[in-house]
Tab-separated table of C-alpha atoms and ligand atoms in Angstrom:
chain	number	residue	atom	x	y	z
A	21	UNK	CA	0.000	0.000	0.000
A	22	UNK	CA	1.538	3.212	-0.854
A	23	UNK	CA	1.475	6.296	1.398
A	24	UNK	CA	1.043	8.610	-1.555
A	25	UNK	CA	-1.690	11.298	0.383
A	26	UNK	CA	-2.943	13.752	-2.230
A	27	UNK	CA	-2.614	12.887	-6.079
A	28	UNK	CA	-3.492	15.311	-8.510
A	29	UNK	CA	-7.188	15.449	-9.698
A	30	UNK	CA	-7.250	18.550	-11.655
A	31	UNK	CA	-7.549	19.068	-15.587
A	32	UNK	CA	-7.731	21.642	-17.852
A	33	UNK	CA	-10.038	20.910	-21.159
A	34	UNK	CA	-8.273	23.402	-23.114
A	35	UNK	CA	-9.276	26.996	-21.005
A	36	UNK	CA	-11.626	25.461	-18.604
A	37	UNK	CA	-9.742	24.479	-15.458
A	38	UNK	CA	-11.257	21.161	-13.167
A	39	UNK	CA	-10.771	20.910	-9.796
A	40	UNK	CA	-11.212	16.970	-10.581
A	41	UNK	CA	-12.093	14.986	-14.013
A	42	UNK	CA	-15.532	14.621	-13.465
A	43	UNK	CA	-18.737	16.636	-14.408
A	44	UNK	CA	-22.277	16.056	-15.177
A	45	UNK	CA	-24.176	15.578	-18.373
A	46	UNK	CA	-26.636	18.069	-20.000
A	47	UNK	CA	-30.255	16.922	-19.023
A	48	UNK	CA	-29.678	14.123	-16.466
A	49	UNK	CA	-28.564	16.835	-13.585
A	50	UNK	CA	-30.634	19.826	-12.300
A	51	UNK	CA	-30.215	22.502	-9.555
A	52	UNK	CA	-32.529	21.070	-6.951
A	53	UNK	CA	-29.607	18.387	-6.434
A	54	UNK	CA	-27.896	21.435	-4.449
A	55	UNK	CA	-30.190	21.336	-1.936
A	56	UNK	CA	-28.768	17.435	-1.274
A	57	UNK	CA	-25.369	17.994	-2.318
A	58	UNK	CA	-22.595	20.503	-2.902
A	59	UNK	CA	-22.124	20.974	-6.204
A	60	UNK	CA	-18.750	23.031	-5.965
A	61	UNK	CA	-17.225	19.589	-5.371
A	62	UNK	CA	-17.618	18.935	-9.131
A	63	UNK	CA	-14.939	19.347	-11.778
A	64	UNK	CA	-18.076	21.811	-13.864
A	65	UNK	CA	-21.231	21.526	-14.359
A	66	UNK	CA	-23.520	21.549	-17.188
A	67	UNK	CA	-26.963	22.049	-17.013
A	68	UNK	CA	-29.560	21.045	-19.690
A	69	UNK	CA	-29.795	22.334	-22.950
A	70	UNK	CA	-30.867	25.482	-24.081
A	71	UNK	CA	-32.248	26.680	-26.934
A	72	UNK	CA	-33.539	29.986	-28.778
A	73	UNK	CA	-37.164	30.163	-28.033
A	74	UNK	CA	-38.630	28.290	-24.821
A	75	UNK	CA	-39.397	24.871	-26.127
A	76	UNK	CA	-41.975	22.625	-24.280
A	77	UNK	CA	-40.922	19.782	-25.863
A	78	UNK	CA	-42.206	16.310	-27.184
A	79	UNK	CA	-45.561	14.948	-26.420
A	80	UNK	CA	-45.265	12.453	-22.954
A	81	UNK	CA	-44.611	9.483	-23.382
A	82	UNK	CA	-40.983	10.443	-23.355
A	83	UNK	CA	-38.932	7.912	-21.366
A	84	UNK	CA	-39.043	4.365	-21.344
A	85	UNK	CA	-36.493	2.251	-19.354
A	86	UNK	CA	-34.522	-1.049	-21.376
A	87	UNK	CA	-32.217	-3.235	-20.126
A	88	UNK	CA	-29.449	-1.532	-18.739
A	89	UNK	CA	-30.740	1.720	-19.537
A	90	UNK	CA	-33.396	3.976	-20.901
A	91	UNK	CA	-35.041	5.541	-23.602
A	92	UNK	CA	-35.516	9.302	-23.929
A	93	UNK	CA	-37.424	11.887	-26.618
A	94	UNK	CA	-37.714	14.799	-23.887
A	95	UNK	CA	-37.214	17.135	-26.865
A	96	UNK	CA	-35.654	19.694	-25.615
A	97	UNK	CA	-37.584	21.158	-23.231
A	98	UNK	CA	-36.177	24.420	-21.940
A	99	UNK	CA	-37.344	27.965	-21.438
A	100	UNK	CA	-35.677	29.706	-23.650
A	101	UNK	CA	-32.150	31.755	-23.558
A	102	UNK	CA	-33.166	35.004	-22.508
A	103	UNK	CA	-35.272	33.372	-19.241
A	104	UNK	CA	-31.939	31.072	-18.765
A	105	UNK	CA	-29.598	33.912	-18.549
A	106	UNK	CA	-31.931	36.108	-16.031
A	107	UNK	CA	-33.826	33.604	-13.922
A	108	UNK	CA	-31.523	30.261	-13.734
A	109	UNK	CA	-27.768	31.386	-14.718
A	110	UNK	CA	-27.843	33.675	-10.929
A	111	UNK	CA	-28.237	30.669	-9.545
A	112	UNK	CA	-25.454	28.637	-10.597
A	113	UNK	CA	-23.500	31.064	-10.126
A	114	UNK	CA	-23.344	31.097	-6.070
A	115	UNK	CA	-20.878	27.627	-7.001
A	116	UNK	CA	-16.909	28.179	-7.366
A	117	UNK	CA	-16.746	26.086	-10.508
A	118	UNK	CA	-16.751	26.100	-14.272
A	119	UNK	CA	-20.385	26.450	-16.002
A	120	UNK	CA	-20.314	24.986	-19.416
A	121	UNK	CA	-23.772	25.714	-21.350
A	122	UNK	CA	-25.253	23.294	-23.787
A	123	UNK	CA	-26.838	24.977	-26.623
A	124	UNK	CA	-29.118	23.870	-29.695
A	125	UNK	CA	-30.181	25.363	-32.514
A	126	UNK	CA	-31.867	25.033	-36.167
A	127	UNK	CA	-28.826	27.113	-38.726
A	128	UNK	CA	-25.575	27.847	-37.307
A	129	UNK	CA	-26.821	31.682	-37.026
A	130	UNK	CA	-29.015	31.051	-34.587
A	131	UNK	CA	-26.146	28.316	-32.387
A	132	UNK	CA	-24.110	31.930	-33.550
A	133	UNK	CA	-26.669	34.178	-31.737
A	134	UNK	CA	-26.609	31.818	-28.448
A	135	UNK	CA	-23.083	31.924	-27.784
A	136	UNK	CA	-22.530	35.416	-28.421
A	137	UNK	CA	-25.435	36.198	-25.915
A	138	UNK	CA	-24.120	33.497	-23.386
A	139	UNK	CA	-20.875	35.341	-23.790
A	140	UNK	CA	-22.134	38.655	-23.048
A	141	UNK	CA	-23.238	37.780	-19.740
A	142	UNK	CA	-19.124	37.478	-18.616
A	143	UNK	CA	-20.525	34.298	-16.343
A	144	UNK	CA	-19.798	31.480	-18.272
A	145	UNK	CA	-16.765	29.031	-18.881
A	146	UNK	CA	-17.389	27.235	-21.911
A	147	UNK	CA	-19.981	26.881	-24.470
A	148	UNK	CA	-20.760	22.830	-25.127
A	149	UNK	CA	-22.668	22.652	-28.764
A	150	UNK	CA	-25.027	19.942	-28.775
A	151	UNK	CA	-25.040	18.773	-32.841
A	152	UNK	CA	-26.169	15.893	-31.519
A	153	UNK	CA	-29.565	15.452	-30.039
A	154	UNK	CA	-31.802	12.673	-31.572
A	155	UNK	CA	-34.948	14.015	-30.137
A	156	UNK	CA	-35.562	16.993	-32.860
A	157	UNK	CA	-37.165	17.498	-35.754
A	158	UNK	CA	-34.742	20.306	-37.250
A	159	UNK	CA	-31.551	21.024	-35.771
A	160	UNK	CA	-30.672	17.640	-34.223
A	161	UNK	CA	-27.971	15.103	-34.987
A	162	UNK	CA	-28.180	16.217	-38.864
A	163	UNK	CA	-25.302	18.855	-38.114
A	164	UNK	CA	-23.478	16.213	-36.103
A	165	UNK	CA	-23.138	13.511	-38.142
A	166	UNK	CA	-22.097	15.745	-41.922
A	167	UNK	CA	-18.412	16.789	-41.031
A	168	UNK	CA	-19.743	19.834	-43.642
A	169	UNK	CA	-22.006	20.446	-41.337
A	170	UNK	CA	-20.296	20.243	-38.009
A	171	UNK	CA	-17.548	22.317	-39.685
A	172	UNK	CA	-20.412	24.875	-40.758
A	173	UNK	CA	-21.744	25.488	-36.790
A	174	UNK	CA	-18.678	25.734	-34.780
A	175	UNK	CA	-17.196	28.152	-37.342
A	176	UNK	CA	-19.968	30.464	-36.690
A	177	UNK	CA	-20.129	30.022	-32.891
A	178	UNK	CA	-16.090	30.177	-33.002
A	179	UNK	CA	-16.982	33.436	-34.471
A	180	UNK	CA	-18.778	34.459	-31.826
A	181	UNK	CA	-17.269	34.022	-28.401
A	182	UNK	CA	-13.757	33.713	-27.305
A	183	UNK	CA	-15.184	30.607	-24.540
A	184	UNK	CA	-13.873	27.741	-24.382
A	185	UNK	CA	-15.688	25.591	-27.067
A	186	UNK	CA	-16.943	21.919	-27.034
A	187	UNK	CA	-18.943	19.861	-29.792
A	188	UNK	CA	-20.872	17.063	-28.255
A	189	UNK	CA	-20.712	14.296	-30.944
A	190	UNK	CA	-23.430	11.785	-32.104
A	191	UNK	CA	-22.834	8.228	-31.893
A	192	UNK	CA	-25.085	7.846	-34.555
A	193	UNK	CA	-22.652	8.310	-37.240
A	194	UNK	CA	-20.439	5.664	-39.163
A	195	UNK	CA	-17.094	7.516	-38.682
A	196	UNK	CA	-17.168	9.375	-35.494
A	197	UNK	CA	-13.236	10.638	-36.223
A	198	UNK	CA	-14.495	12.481	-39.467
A	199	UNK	CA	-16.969	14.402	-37.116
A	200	UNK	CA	-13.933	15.280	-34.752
A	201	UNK	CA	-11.606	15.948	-36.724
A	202	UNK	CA	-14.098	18.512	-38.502
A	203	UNK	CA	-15.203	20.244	-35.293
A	204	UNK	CA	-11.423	20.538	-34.198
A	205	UNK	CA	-10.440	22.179	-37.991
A	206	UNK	CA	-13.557	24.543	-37.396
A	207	UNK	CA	-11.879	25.700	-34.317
A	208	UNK	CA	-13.190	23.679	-31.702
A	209	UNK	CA	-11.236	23.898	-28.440
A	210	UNK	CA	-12.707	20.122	-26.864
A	211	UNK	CA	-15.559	17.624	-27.835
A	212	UNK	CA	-17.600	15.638	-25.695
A	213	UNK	CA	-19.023	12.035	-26.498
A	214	UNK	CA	-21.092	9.801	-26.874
A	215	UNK	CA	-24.798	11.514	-26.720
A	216	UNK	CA	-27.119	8.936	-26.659
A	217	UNK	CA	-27.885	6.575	-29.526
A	218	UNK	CA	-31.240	6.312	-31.801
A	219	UNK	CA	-33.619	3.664	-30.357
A	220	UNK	CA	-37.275	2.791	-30.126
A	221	UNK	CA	-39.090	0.138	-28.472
A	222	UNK	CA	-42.183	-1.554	-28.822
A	223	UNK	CA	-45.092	-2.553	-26.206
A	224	UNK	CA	-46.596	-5.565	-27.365
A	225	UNK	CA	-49.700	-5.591	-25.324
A	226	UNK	CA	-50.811	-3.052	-27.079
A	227	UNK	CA	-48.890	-2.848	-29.957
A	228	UNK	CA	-47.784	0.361	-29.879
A	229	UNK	CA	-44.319	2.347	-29.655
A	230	UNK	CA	-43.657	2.970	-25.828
A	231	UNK	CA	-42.786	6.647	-27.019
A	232	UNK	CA	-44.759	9.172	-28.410
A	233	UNK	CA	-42.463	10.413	-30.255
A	234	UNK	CA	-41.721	6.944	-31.871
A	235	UNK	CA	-37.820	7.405	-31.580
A	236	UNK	CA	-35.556	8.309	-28.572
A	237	UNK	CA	-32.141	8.329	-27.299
A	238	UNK	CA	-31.044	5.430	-25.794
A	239	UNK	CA	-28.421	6.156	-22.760
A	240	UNK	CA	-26.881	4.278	-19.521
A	241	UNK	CA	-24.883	1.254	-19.157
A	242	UNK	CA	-25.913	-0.419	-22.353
A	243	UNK	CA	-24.624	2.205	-24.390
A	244	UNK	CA	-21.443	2.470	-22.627
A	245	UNK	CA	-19.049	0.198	-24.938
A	246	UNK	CA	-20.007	2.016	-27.952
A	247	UNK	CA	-18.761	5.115	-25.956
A	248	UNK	CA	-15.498	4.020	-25.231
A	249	UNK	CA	-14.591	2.817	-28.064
A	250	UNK	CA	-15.791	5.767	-29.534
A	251	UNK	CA	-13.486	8.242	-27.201
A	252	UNK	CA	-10.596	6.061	-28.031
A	253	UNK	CA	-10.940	6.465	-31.459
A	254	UNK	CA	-11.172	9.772	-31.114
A	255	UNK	CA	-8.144	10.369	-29.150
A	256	UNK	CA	-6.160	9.141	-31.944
A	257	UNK	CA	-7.622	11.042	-34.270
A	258	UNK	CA	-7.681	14.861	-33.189
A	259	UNK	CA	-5.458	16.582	-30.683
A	260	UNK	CA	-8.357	18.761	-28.547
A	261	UNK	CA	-9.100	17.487	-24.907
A	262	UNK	CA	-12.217	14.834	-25.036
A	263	UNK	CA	-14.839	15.084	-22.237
A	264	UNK	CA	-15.979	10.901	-22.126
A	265	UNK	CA	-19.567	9.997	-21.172
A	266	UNK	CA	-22.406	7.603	-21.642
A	267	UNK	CA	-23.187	4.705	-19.184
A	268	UNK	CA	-21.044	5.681	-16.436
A	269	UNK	CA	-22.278	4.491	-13.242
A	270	UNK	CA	-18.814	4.027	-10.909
A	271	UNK	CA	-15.136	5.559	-10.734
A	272	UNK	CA	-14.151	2.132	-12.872
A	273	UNK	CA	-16.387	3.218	-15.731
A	274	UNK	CA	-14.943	6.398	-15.691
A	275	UNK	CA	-11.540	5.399	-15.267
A	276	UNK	CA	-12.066	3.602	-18.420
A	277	UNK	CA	-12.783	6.431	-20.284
A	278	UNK	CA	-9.914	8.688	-18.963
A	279	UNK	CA	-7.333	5.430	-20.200
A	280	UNK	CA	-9.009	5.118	-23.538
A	281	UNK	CA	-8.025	8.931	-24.118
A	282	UNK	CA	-10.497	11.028	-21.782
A	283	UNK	CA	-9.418	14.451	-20.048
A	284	UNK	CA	-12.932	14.511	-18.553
A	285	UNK	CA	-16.189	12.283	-17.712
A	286	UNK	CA	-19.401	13.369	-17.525
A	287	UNK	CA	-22.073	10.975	-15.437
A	288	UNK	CA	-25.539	11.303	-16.881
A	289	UNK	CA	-28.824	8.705	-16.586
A	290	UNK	CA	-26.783	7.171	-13.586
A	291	UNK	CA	-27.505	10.596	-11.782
A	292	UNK	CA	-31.159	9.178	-11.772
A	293	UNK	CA	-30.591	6.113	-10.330
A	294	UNK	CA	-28.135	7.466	-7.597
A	295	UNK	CA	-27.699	11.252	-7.547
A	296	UNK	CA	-24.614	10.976	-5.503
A	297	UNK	CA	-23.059	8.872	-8.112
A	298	UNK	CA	-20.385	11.836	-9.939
A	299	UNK	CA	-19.195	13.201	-6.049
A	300	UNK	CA	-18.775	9.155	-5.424
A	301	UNK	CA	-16.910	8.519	-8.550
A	302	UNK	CA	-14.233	11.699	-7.527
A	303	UNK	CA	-14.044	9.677	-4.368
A	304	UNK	CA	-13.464	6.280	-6.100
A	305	UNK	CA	-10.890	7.795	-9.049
A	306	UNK	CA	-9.120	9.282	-5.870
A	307	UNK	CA	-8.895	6.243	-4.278
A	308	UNK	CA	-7.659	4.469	-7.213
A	309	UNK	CA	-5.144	6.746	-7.726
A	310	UNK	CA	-3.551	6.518	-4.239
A	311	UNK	CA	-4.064	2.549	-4.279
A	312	UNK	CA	-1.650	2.209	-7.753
A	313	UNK	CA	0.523	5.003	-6.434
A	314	UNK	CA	-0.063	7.010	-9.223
A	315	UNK	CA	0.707	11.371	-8.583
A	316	UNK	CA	-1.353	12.665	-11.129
A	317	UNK	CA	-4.611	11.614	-13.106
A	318	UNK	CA	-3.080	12.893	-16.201
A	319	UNK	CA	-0.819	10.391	-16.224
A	320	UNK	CA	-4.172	8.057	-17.002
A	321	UNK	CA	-4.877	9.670	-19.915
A	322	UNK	CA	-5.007	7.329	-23.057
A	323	UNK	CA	-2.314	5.031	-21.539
A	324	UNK	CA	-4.705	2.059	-22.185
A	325	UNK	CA	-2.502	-0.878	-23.435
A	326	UNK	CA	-3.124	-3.555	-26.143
A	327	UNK	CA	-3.015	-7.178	-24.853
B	585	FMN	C1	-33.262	12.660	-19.957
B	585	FMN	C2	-32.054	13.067	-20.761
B	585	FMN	C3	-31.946	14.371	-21.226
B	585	FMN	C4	-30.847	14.771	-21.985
B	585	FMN	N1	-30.749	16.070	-22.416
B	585	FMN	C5	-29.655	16.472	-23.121
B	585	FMN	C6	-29.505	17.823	-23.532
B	585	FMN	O1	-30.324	18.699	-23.218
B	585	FMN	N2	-28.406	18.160	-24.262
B	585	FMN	C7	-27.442	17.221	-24.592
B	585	FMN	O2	-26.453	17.564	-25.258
B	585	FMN	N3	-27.544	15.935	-24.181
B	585	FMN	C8	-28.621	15.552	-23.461
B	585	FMN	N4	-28.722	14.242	-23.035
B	585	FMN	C9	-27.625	13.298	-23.339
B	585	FMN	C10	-26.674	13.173	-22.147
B	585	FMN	O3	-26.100	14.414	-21.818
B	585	FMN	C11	-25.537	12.145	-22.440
B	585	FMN	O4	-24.781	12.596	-23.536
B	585	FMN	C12	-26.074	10.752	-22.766
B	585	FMN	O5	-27.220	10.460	-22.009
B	585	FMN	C13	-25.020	9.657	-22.543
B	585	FMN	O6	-24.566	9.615	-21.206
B	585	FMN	P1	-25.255	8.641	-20.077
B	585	FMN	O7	-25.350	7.277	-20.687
B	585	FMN	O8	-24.341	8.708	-18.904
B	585	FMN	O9	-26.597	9.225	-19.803
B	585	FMN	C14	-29.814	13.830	-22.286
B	585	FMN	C15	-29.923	12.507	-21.805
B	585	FMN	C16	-31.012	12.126	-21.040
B	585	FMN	C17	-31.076	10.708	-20.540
């Protein structure tokens, strides 16, 4: 047993410094879990998408569980950018860490017209651009999986704001390095990935599609394979910082991600089974670290070895 105290947690996705590797991902975290928790303990935080105009989303049904994870079409829901940055932004901002915003839009003007007002409010950290939800009838994963595309939206929101910049990718693509390497040559500063993967599922009592909205996103442990071998492939392919997620549930899953090329993990549908589940996993990658003796979670990063 070594009698190394204090290894190094912190890590820098391009400007956006972390206190420790791990955040939380858009949609699966919300501010009432302050009232349980502190969330200044977390590496950032990153609250659910935003868009334009308030959006009320799809028509409920909208989540089903599946094995080892769950089906979503929320659609978005959100009340709009201008109601974010006065009534919801004031009170994230009471916590000592990074805020990375998630943003959606229909044309890269409008994904333009977020960032630049999300940078005029001098409160933010980063700027996460979500190409990539399956849930949306314009503006979803169509920019996210054409590298023209991708290339197309973070040129205008590079444009825009000087923040830190990360494109969350779509799984549902059949080269995710093309996407990558198109949102780092646009300018990206980071990506993030996987979000969640296009699903449906059928009840057959009475025959119909659990989902109102026919399709949703499928997310949580199931998915989580696809994701790693997804953020592995990206780290060799592009030279930005990668923020890992989908399916973590434990500091193993997420040490996973951190050796298949990860600088940061976000925890997302495992926040609904156990809320406490991201400030455990800082304890757990901690405690790894000190058990193998090793000074500095960097040191993790992508050093996953071939049999
Ligand atoms: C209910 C729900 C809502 C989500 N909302 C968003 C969102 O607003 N923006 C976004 O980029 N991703 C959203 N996601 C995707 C997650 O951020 C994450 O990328 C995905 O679920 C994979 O991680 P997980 O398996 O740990 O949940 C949502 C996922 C769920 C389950």
């Amino acid at each position: 047993m070594s009698t190394l105290a204090k290894p190094n947690l912190s890590v820098q996705v391009s400007g956006i410094k972390m206190k420790n590797p791990v955040t939380v991902a858009s949609g699966t975290f919300g501010l009432q879990s302050d009232n349980y928790f502190d969330l200044s303990v977390l590496g950032a935080v990153v609250p659910k998408g935003i868009t334009l105009n308030p959006k009320e989303g799809n028509k409920p049904p909208r989540t089903i569980e599946t094995p080892s994870g769950m089906l979503n079409a929320i659609g978005l829901q959100n009340p709009g950018i201008d109601h974010f940055i006065k009534e919801v932004l004031p009170r994230y901002e009471k916590f000592d860490i990074p805020i990375i915003i998630n943003i959606s839009a229909e044309s890269a003007e409008e994904y333009a017209l977020l960032a630049e007002k999300l940078t005029a409010t001098g409160k933010i950290t980063g700027i996460e651009i979500n190409v990539s939800c399956p849930n949306l009838k314009r503006g979803g994963f169509q920019f996210g999986s054409d590298p023209k595309e991708t290339e197309k939206v973070v040129k205008a929101v590079r444009k825009a704001t000087d923040l830190t910049i990360i494109t969350k990718l779509t799984p549902n693509v059949t080269d995710i390095m093309e996407i990558a390497k198109a949102a780092e040559g646009a300018g990206s500063d980071a990506i993030s990935l996987i979000n969640t993967l296009l699903g449906t599922s059928i009840d057959v009592k009475t025959r119909k599609f659990h989902l109102a909205n026919v399709t949703g996103g499928l997310s949580g442990p199931a998915v989580k394979p696809v994701a790693v071998r997804m953020v592995w492939q990206c780290f060799n392919a592009v030279k930005i910082p990668i923020i890992g997620m989908g399916g973590i549930s434990n500091a193993n899953d997420a040490l996973e991600f951190i050796l298949a090329g990860a600088t940061a993990v976000a925890v997302g549908t495992y926040n609904f089974v156990n809320p406490r589940s991201p400030f455990e996993i800082i304890e757990g990658i901690k405690n790894y670290l000190i058990e193998n003796n090793i000074a500095d979670i960097n040191d993790l990063r992508g050093a996953v070895e071939t049999v």
